[in-house]
Short mmCIF file of C-alpha atoms in Angstrom, two decimals:
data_model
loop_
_atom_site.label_atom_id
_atom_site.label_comp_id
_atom_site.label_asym_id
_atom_site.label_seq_id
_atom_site.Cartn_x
_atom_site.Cartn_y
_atom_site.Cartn_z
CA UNK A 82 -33.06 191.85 128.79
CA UNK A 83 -29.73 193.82 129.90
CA UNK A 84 -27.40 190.70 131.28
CA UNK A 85 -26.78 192.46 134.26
CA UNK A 86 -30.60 192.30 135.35
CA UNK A 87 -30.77 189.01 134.35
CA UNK A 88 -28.23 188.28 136.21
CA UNK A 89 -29.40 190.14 139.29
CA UNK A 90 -32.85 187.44 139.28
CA UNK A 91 -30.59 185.01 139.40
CA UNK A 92 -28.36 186.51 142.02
CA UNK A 93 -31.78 187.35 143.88
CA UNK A 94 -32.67 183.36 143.86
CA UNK A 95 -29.01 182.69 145.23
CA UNK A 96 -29.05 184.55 147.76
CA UNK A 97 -33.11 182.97 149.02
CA UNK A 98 -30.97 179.27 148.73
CA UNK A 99 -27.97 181.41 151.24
CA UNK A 100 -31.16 182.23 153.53
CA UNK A 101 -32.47 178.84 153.30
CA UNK A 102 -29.11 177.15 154.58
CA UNK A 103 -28.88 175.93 151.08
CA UNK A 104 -26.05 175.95 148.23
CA UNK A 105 -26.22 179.87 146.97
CA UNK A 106 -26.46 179.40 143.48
CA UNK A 107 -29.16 180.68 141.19
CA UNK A 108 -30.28 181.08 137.85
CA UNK A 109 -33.14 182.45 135.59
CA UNK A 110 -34.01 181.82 132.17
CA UNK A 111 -35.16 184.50 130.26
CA UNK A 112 -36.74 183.83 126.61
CA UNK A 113 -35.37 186.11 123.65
CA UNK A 114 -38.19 188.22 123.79
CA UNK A 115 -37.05 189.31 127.51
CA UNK A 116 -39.80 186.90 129.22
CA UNK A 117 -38.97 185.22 132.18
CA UNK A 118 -39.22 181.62 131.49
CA UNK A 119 -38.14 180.25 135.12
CA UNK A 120 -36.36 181.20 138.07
CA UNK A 121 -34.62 178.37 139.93
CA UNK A 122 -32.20 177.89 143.15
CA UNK A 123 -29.72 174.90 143.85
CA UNK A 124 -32.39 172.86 146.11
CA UNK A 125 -29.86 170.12 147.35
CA UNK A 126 -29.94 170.71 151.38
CA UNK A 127 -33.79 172.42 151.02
CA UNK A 128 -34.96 169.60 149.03
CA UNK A 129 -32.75 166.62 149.91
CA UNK A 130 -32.34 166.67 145.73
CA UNK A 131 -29.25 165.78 143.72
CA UNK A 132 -30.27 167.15 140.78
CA UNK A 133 -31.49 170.44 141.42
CA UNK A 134 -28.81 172.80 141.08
CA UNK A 135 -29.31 176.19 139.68
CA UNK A 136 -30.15 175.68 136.29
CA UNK A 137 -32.07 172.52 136.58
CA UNK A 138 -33.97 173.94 139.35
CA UNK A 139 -34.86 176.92 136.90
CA UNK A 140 -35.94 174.34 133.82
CA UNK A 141 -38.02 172.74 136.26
CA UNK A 142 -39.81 175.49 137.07
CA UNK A 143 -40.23 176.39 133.60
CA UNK A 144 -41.98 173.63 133.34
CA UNK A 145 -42.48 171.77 129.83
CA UNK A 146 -42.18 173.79 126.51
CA UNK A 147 -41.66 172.73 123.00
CA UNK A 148 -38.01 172.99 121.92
CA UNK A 149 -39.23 176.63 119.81
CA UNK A 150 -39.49 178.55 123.71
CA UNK A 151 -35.62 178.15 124.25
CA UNK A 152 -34.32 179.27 121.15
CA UNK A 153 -32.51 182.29 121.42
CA UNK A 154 -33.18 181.99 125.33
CA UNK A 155 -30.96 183.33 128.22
CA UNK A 156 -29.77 181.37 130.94
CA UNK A 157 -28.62 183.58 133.71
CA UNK A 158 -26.49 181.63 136.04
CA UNK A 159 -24.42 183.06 139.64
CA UNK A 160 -22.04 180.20 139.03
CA UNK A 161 -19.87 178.71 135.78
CA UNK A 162 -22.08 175.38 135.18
CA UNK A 163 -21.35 171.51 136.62
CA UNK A 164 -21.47 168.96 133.60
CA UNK A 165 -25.05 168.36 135.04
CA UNK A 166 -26.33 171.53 133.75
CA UNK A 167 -24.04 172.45 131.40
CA UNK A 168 -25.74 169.23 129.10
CA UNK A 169 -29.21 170.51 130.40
CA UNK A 170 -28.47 173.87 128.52
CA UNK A 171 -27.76 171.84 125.65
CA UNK A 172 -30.28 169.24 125.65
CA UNK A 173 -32.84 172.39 125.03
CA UNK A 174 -30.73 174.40 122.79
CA UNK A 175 -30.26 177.19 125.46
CA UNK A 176 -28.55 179.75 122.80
CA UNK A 177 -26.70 182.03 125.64
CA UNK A 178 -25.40 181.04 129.27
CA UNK A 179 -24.50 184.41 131.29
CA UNK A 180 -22.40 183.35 134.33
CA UNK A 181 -22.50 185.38 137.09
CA UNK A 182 -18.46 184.02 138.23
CA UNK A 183 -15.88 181.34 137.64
CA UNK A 184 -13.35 181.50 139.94
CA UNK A 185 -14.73 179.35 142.95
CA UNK A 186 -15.49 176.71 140.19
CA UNK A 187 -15.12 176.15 136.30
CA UNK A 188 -17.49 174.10 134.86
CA UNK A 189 -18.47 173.43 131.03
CA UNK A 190 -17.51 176.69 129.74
CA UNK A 191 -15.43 175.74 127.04
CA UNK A 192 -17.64 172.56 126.14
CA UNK A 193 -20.36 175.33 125.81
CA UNK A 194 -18.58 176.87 123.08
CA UNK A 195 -17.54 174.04 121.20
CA UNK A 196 -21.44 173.17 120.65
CA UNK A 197 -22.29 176.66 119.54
CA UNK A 198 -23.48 178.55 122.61
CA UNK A 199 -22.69 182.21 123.47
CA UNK A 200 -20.61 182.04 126.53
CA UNK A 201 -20.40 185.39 129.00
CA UNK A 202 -18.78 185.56 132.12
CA UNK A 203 -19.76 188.86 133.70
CA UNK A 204 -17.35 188.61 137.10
CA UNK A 205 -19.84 189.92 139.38
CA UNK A 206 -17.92 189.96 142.97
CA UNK A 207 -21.36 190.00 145.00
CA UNK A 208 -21.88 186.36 142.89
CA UNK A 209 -18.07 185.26 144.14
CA UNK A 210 -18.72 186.32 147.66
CA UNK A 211 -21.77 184.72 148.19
CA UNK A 212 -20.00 181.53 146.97
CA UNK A 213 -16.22 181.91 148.65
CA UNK A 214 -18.56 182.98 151.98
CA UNK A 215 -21.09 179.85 151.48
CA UNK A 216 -17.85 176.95 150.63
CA UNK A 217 -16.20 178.65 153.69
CA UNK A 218 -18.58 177.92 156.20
CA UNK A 219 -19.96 174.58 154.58
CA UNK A 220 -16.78 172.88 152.53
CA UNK A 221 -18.40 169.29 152.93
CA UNK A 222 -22.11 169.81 151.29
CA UNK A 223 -20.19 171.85 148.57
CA UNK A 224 -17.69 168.85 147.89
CA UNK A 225 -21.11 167.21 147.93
CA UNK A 226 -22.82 169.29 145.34
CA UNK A 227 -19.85 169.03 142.76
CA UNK A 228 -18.95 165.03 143.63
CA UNK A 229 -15.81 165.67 145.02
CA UNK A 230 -14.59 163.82 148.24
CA UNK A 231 -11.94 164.89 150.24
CA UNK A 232 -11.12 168.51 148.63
CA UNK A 233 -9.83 170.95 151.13
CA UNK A 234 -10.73 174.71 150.47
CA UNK A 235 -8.10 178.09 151.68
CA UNK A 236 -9.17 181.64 151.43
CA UNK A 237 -6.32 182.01 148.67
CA UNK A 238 -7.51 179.17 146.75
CA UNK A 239 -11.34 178.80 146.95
CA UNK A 240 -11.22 176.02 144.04
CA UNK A 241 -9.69 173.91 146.50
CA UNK A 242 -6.79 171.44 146.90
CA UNK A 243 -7.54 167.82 146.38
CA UNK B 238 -24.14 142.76 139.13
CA UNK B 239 -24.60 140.91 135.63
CA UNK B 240 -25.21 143.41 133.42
CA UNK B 241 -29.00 142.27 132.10
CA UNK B 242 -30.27 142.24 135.74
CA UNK B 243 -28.93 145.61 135.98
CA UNK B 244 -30.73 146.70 132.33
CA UNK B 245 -34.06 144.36 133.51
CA UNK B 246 -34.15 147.00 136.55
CA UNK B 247 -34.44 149.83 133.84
CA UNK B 248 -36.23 148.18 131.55
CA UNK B 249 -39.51 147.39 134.24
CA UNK B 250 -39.13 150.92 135.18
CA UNK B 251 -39.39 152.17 131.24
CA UNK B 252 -42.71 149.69 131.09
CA UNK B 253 -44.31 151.25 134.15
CA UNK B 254 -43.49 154.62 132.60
CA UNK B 255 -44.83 153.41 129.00
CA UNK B 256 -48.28 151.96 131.08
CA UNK B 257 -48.29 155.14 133.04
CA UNK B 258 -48.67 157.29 129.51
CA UNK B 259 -45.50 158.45 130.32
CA UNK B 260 -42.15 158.72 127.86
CA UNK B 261 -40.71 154.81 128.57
CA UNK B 262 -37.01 155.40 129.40
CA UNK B 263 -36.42 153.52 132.41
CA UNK B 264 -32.69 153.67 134.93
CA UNK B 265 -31.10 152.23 137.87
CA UNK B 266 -28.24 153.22 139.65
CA UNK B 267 -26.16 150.17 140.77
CA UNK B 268 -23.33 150.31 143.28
CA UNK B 269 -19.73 148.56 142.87
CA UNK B 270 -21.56 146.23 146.01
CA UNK B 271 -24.17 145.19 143.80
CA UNK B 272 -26.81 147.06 146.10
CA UNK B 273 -29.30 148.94 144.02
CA UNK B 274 -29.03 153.04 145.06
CA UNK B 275 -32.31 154.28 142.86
CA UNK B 276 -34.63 153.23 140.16
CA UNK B 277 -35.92 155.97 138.20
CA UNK B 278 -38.01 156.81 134.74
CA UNK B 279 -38.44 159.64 132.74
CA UNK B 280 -41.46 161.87 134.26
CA UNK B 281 -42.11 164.54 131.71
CA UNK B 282 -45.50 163.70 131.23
CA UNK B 283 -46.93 162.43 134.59
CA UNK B 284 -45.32 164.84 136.60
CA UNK B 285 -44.79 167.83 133.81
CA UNK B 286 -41.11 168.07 134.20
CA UNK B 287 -38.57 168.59 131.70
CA UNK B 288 -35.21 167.74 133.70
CA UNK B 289 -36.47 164.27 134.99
CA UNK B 290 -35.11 161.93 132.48
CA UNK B 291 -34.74 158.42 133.39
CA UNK B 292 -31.08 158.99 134.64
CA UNK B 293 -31.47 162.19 136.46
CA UNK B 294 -35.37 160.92 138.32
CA UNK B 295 -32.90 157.78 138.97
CA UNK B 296 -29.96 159.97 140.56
CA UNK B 297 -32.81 162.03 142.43
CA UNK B 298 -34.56 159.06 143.80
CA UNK B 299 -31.12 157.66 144.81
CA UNK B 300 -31.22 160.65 147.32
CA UNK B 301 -28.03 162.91 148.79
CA UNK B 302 -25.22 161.04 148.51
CA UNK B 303 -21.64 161.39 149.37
CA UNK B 304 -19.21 161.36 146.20
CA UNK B 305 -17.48 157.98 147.58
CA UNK B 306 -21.31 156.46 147.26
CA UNK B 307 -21.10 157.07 143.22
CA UNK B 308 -17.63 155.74 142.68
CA UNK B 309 -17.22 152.39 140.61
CA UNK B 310 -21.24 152.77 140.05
CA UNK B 311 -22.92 151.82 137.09
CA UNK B 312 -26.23 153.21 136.26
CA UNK B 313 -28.26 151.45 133.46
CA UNK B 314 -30.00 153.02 131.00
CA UNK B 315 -32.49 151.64 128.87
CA UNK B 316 -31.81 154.59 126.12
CA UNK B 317 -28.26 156.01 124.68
CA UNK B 318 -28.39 158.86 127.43
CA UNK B 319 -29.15 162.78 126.31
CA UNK B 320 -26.61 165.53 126.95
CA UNK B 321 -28.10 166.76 129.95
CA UNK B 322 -28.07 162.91 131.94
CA UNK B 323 -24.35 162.38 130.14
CA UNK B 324 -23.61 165.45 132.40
CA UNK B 325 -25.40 164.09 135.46
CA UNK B 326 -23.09 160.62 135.29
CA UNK B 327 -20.01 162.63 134.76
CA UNK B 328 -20.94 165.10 137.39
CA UNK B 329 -21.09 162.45 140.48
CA UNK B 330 -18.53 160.32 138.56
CA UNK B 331 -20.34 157.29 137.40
CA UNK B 332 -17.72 154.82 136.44
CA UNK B 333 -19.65 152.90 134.00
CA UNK B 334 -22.63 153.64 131.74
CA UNK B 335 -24.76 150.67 130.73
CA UNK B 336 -27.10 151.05 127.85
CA UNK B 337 -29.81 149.44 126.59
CA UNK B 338 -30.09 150.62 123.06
CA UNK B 339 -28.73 153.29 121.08
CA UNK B 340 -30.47 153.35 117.59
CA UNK B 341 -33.52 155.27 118.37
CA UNK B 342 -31.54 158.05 119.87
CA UNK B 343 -27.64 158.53 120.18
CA UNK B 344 -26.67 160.53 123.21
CA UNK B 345 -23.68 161.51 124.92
CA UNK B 346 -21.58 157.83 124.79
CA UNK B 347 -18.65 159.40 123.08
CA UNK B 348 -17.80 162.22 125.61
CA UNK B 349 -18.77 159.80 128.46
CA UNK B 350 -15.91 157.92 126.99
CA UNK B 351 -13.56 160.83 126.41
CA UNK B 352 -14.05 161.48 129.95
CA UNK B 353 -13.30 158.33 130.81
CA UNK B 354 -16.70 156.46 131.49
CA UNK B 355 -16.46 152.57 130.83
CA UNK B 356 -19.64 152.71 128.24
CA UNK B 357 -21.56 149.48 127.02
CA UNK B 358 -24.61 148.94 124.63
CA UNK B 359 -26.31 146.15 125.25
CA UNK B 360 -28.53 146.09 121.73
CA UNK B 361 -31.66 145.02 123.45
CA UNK B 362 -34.73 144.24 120.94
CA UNK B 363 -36.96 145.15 124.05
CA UNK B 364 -35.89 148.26 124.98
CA UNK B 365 -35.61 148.81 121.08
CA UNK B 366 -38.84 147.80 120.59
CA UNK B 367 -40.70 149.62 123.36
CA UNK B 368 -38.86 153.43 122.11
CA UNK B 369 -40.10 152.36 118.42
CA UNK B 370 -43.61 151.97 119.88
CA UNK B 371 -43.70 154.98 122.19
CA UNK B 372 -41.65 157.15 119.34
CA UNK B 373 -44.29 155.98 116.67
CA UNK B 374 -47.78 156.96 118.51
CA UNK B 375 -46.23 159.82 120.51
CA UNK B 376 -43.80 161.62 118.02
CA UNK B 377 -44.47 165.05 119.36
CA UNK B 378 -43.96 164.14 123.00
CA UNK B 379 -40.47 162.31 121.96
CA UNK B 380 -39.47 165.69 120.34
CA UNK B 381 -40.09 167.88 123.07
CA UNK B 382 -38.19 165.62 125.51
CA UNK B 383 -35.39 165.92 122.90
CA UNK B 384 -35.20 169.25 122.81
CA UNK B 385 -36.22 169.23 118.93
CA UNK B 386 -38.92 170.84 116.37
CA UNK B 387 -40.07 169.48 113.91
CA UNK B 388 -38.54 165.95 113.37
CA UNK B 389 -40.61 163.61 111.28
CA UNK B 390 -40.23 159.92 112.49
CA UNK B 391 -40.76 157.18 110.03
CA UNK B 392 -40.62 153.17 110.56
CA UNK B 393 -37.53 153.38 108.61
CA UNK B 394 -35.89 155.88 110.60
CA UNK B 395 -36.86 156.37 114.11
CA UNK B 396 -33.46 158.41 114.33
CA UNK B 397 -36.15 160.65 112.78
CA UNK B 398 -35.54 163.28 109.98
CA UNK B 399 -35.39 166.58 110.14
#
């Protein structure tokens, strides 16, 4: 599958979460044959659920398969994975993570690469809208989501100040 | 709270999971109080899903919590945690990591530790004893919660060999 229309399902399921009043952030795992394996959306505020960000939400929903299904898989992501699902995409072997943006937050990027998987950041400014828009109007359940207390967010610096 | 009340927690939650057919990893989130914040157990079989370890089904039962909640936490394991519920504990900050055993399966203890997670093993024959069970009639269900193919387990080795 072309990264950018991965990317778009996942962008598609981050922007349901926006319309929920949920945590934008989306993702969809696409097997190496260009199957869609899951589609998942942070389910924190929907759900009341700590663990279901984007990714995890999205290997949920995939539901179980043996280890074979995720090699040489996709997982499309709007935002740079927490530690949370960056060791979910290893746990299964994901091969590729495709991330929609980094800039509002930088997750496991570079642990990614040290244990072997492909790494893309694709800089998609409708992904880093949705986000700077979303930790505007909702800076607490974001500090929340990423287990940060008292961080303070500006429009010039939407990784915050702690 | 002394550290084998904290693992017994775990420990009856991985022997409900082991009566329920289910993969027997057992955890319980403890805060720096000594009040218990979840109990959890790996689910992949009784409720087909692949992201509820015993850690993260322990963090999700535990609820929406603010970051403060997690700090100077310990959540017991009875199993060396996986990659993906190393990233969970380092994601809301877990201060220490208590485990029951680590020689059926080594996770994630050395990053926890390079990120600065207090980590302790325990060596507990029953939590030993119960993986060696579970990992010896169910070898197949053990790899697919591991992420793995085609690992053959033997009494010898239940590290397995691959």
């Amino acid at each position: 599958m072309d990264d950018h229309k991965g990317l778009a399902l996942a962008l598609g399921e981050a922007q349901r979460g926006y319309e929920e009043g949920g945590i934008p952030i989306g993702a969809a795992l696409v097997a190496t044959d260009g199957r869609v394996l899951g589609l998942g959306r942070n389910m924190r505020v929907q759900d009341g659920n700590p663990i279901l960000h984007g990714e995890t939400s999205c290997l949920q929903n995939a539901g179980r398969l043996p280890s074979s299904a995720y090699q040489g898989s996709t997982m499309y992501t709007t935002l740079s994975p927490c530690d949370m699902c960056t060791g979910a995409c290893l746990l299964y072997g994901i091969s590729r993570v495709v991330i929609g943006e980094n800039k509002t937050f930088l997750g496991g990027e570079a642990y990614l690469k040290k244990r072997g998987v492909e790494v893309i950041v694709l800089d998609s400014p409708e992904c880093r809208e949705l986000m700077e828009r979303f930790i505007t109007e909702k800076p607490k359940v974001w500090n929340e989501d990423i287990g940060v207390e008292e961080r303070v967010y500006t429009k010039e610096n939407l990784e915050g100040i702690s």
